[in-house]
Coordinates of C-alpha atoms in Angstrom, one line a residue:
M1 CA 166.8 21.9 59.2
A2 CA 167.6 24.1 62.1
K3 CA 171.3 24.5 62.8
S4 CA 173.0 24.3 66.2
T5 CA 173.1 27.4 68.3
V6 CA 176.5 29.0 69.1
E7 CA 176.2 27.6 72.8
A8 CA 175.7 24.1 71.4
I9 CA 178.9 24.4 69.2
R10 CA 180.8 25.9 72.1
A11 CA 179.8 23.0 74.4
R12 CA 180.9 20.4 71.8
F13 CA 184.5 22.1 71.5
D14 CA 184.8 22.5 75.3
A15 CA 184.8 18.6 75.4
D16 CA 187.1 18.1 72.6
V17 CA 190.4 19.8 73.3
E18 CA 192.6 16.9 73.1
R19 CA 191.9 16.1 69.5
F20 CA 192.8 19.6 68.5
S21 CA 196.0 19.7 70.4
N22 CA 198.3 17.6 68.3
L23 CA 200.6 19.8 66.0
E24 CA 201.7 16.6 63.8
T25 CA 198.3 15.4 62.6
G26 CA 196.0 18.6 63.2
Q27 CA 192.2 18.0 63.3
S28 CA 192.0 14.2 62.5
A29 CA 188.5 14.6 60.8
T30 CA 190.0 16.9 58.1
V31 CA 191.4 15.6 54.9
D32 CA 195.0 16.7 54.5
A33 CA 195.2 18.5 57.8
P34 CA 198.9 18.4 58.2
L35 CA 199.4 19.7 54.6
G36 CA 196.9 22.5 55.0
L37 CA 198.7 23.6 58.2
T38 CA 202.0 23.8 56.6
L39 CA 200.9 25.4 53.3
V40 CA 199.1 28.2 55.3
A41 CA 202.0 29.0 57.5
Q42 CA 204.5 29.0 54.5
A43 CA 202.1 31.1 52.4
A44 CA 201.6 33.5 55.1
A45 CA 205.4 33.8 55.9
A46 CA 206.1 34.2 52.2
T47 CA 203.6 36.8 51.5
T48 CA 204.0 38.7 54.8
P49 CA 207.6 38.2 56.0
N50 CA 207.8 41.4 58.0
A51 CA 204.6 40.5 59.9
Q52 CA 204.7 41.4 63.6
H53 CA 201.2 40.5 64.8
I54 CA 199.3 37.4 64.0
L55 CA 195.4 36.9 64.6
D56 CA 194.1 33.5 64.8
I57 CA 190.3 33.3 64.4
G58 CA 188.9 30.1 65.7
C59 CA 192.4 29.1 67.1
G60 CA 191.2 25.9 68.8
A61 CA 194.1 24.5 70.6
G62 CA 196.5 27.0 68.8
N63 CA 198.0 24.6 66.0
Y64 CA 198.0 27.2 63.3
S65 CA 199.7 29.9 65.5
L66 CA 202.3 27.4 66.4
R67 CA 203.2 26.3 63.0
L68 CA 203.3 29.8 61.7
L69 CA 205.6 30.9 64.7
Q70 CA 207.9 28.0 63.3
E71 CA 208.2 30.2 60.1
L72 CA 208.1 33.7 61.7
P73 CA 209.4 33.2 65.3
N74 CA 208.5 35.5 68.3
R75 CA 205.6 37.5 66.8
D76 CA 202.7 38.7 68.8
V77 CA 199.5 36.5 68.6
T78 CA 196.0 37.4 69.2
L79 CA 193.9 34.2 69.8
I80 CA 189.9 34.3 69.4
D81 CA 187.8 31.2 70.0
L82 CA 184.4 30.4 71.3
S83 CA 185.6 27.7 73.9
L84 CA 187.4 28.8 77.0
P85 CA 189.1 25.5 77.4
M86 CA 190.4 25.5 73.8
L87 CA 191.5 29.1 74.4
E88 CA 193.4 28.4 77.6
R89 CA 195.1 25.4 76.1
A90 CA 196.1 27.7 73.0
Q91 CA 197.5 30.5 75.2
Q92 CA 199.4 28.0 77.2
R93 CA 200.9 26.5 74.2
V94 CA 201.5 29.5 72.2
S95 CA 203.1 31.5 75.1
A96 CA 205.5 28.9 75.5
A97 CA 206.7 29.1 71.7
T98 CA 207.1 33.1 71.4
T99 CA 208.5 35.9 73.3
G100 CA 206.1 38.2 71.8
L101 CA 202.7 39.3 73.4
V102 CA 199.9 36.7 73.4
T103 CA 196.4 37.9 73.9
A104 CA 193.3 35.5 74.2
V105 CA 189.8 36.7 73.5
Q106 CA 186.8 34.4 74.0
G107 CA 183.9 35.2 71.7
D108 CA 182.2 34.7 68.4
V109 CA 184.0 36.7 65.6
R110 CA 180.8 37.8 64.3
Q111 CA 180.2 39.8 67.4
L112 CA 183.8 41.0 68.0
E113 CA 185.3 44.2 66.6
L114 CA 188.6 43.4 65.0
G115 CA 189.7 46.9 64.4
N116 CA 191.3 48.6 61.5
E117 CA 194.7 47.9 60.3
Q118 CA 195.7 46.2 63.6
V119 CA 197.3 42.9 62.4
D120 CA 199.5 41.5 59.7
I121 CA 198.4 38.0 59.2
I122 CA 195.0 36.3 59.9
V123 CA 194.6 32.8 59.8
A124 CA 191.2 31.0 60.1
A125 CA 191.3 27.2 60.2
A126 CA 188.0 25.4 60.2
V127 CA 185.9 28.1 61.5
F128 CA 184.2 30.0 58.8
H129 CA 181.9 27.2 57.8
H130 CA 179.9 28.0 60.9
L131 CA 178.9 31.3 59.4
R132 CA 175.3 31.1 58.3
D133 CA 173.7 33.4 55.7
D134 CA 175.7 35.3 52.9
A135 CA 175.5 38.5 54.7
E136 CA 177.4 37.2 57.8
W137 CA 180.2 35.7 55.3
Q138 CA 180.3 39.1 53.6
A139 CA 180.6 41.1 56.9
V140 CA 183.2 38.8 58.4
F141 CA 185.4 38.8 55.4
A142 CA 185.0 42.6 55.3
Q143 CA 186.1 42.8 59.1
C144 CA 189.2 40.7 58.2
Y145 CA 190.1 43.0 55.5
A146 CA 189.8 46.1 57.5
A147 CA 191.8 44.6 60.3
L148 CA 194.9 43.8 58.2
R149 CA 197.4 46.4 57.6
P150 CA 198.3 47.2 53.9
G151 CA 200.4 44.2 52.5
G152 CA 198.9 41.8 55.2
S153 CA 197.4 38.6 54.3
L154 CA 194.3 36.3 55.2
W155 CA 194.8 32.4 55.0
I156 CA 192.0 29.9 55.4
F157 CA 191.8 26.1 55.6
D158 CA 188.2 24.9 55.7
L159 CA 185.3 22.7 54.7
V160 CA 183.9 23.7 51.4
E161 CA 180.8 22.8 49.3
H162 CA 180.6 22.6 45.7
S163 CA 178.2 24.3 43.1
S164 CA 177.4 21.2 41.3
E165 CA 175.3 18.7 42.9
A166 CA 177.0 15.8 41.2
V167 CA 180.3 17.1 42.2
H168 CA 179.4 17.9 45.8
E169 CA 178.1 14.1 46.0
L170 CA 181.2 12.9 44.5
M171 CA 183.5 14.7 47.1
W172 CA 181.1 13.9 49.9
Q173 CA 181.4 10.2 49.0
R174 CA 185.1 10.6 49.0
Y175 CA 185.2 12.3 52.2
G176 CA 183.0 9.6 53.7
Q177 CA 185.5 6.9 52.6
Y178 CA 188.4 9.0 54.1
L179 CA 186.7 8.9 57.6
S180 CA 185.7 5.4 57.3
D181 CA 189.3 4.3 56.4
F182 CA 190.6 6.5 59.1
R183 CA 188.6 4.9 61.8
N184 CA 185.3 3.1 61.0
E185 CA 181.8 3.9 59.4
A186 CA 180.4 4.8 63.0
Y187 CA 183.0 7.7 63.1
R188 CA 182.2 8.7 59.6
D189 CA 178.3 8.9 60.5
E190 CA 179.3 10.7 63.6
V191 CA 181.3 13.4 61.8
F192 CA 178.6 13.6 58.9
N193 CA 176.0 14.2 61.7
Y194 CA 177.8 17.2 63.4
I195 CA 178.6 18.5 60.1
E196 CA 174.9 18.4 59.2
I197 CA 173.6 20.2 62.3
E198 CA 176.5 22.6 62.9
D199 CA 178.1 23.9 59.5
S200 CA 176.9 25.9 56.6
P201 CA 179.9 25.9 54.3
R202 CA 180.1 27.7 51.0
P203 CA 181.8 26.6 47.7
L204 CA 185.6 27.7 47.3
L205 CA 185.2 29.9 44.3
W206 CA 182.2 31.4 46.0
Q207 CA 184.4 32.5 49.0
I208 CA 187.0 33.7 46.6
D209 CA 184.7 36.0 45.0
V210 CA 183.3 37.4 48.3
L211 CA 187.0 38.0 49.3
R212 CA 187.6 39.9 46.0
S213 CA 184.4 41.9 46.6
V214 CA 185.8 43.2 50.0
G215 CA 189.0 44.2 48.7
F216 CA 191.4 41.4 48.4
Q217 CA 193.1 41.3 44.9
K218 CA 196.0 38.9 45.2
L219 CA 194.2 35.6 45.7
D220 CA 195.6 32.1 45.7
I221 CA 194.2 28.7 46.2
L222 CA 197.1 26.6 47.8
H223 CA 195.3 23.3 47.9
K224 CA 191.9 21.4 47.5
N225 CA 191.3 17.8 48.4
S226 CA 187.8 16.5 48.7
C227 CA 185.6 18.8 50.8
F228 CA 188.5 20.8 52.1
A229 CA 190.7 23.8 50.6
A230 CA 193.5 26.0 51.7
F231 CA 193.4 29.6 50.3
G232 CA 193.9 33.2 50.9
G233 CA 194.6 36.7 49.8
V234 CA 196.9 39.7 50.4
K235 CA 195.4 43.1 51.0

């Protein structure tokens, strides 16, 4: 089926800022959101302790930058998001949490120039699953690698597929049960519907292979539960 346009995805997120603005719960539709947030922040700080500049791709309301600033205070932060209301909320929250420079950029990472060796840490939470064909994944991962200074790191928390159809079905059932238990079956169906029209996730190990192909060598999986995984690598 045809997937949502960038404009349609932007419009949905424009209207959903509050759900992404709770640092304690993270994104409620995501399995283990608070754990993923903590693991990404701690891994980024542990592997790149001298980082000065953080890039948050698909920053939403800024939770990942805020959590990382708890580990590495007063760094510069560049925020990227499709949604202007999300970006404005993130800039407000992050600016209050750091003495560093906070820069906000509205746009699609596929169409932005991230530069070469400009940042020390990149975080990307629940954003890359919007990439479409394999070439887009390869190009965006390559851009992230190029944007990092030597020794910099990229950390991702995202929805993932599974290579085995049987395993995918099992994990999808588990995720559906999580959503039903969290709220109700109508909420499960709502989330599944927008995943179906918006998202194009790839298997975790496929993404690891692509990250390795663009240059990342020190790759680690921090956590996986059901259809969500936290992982990343060092340049």
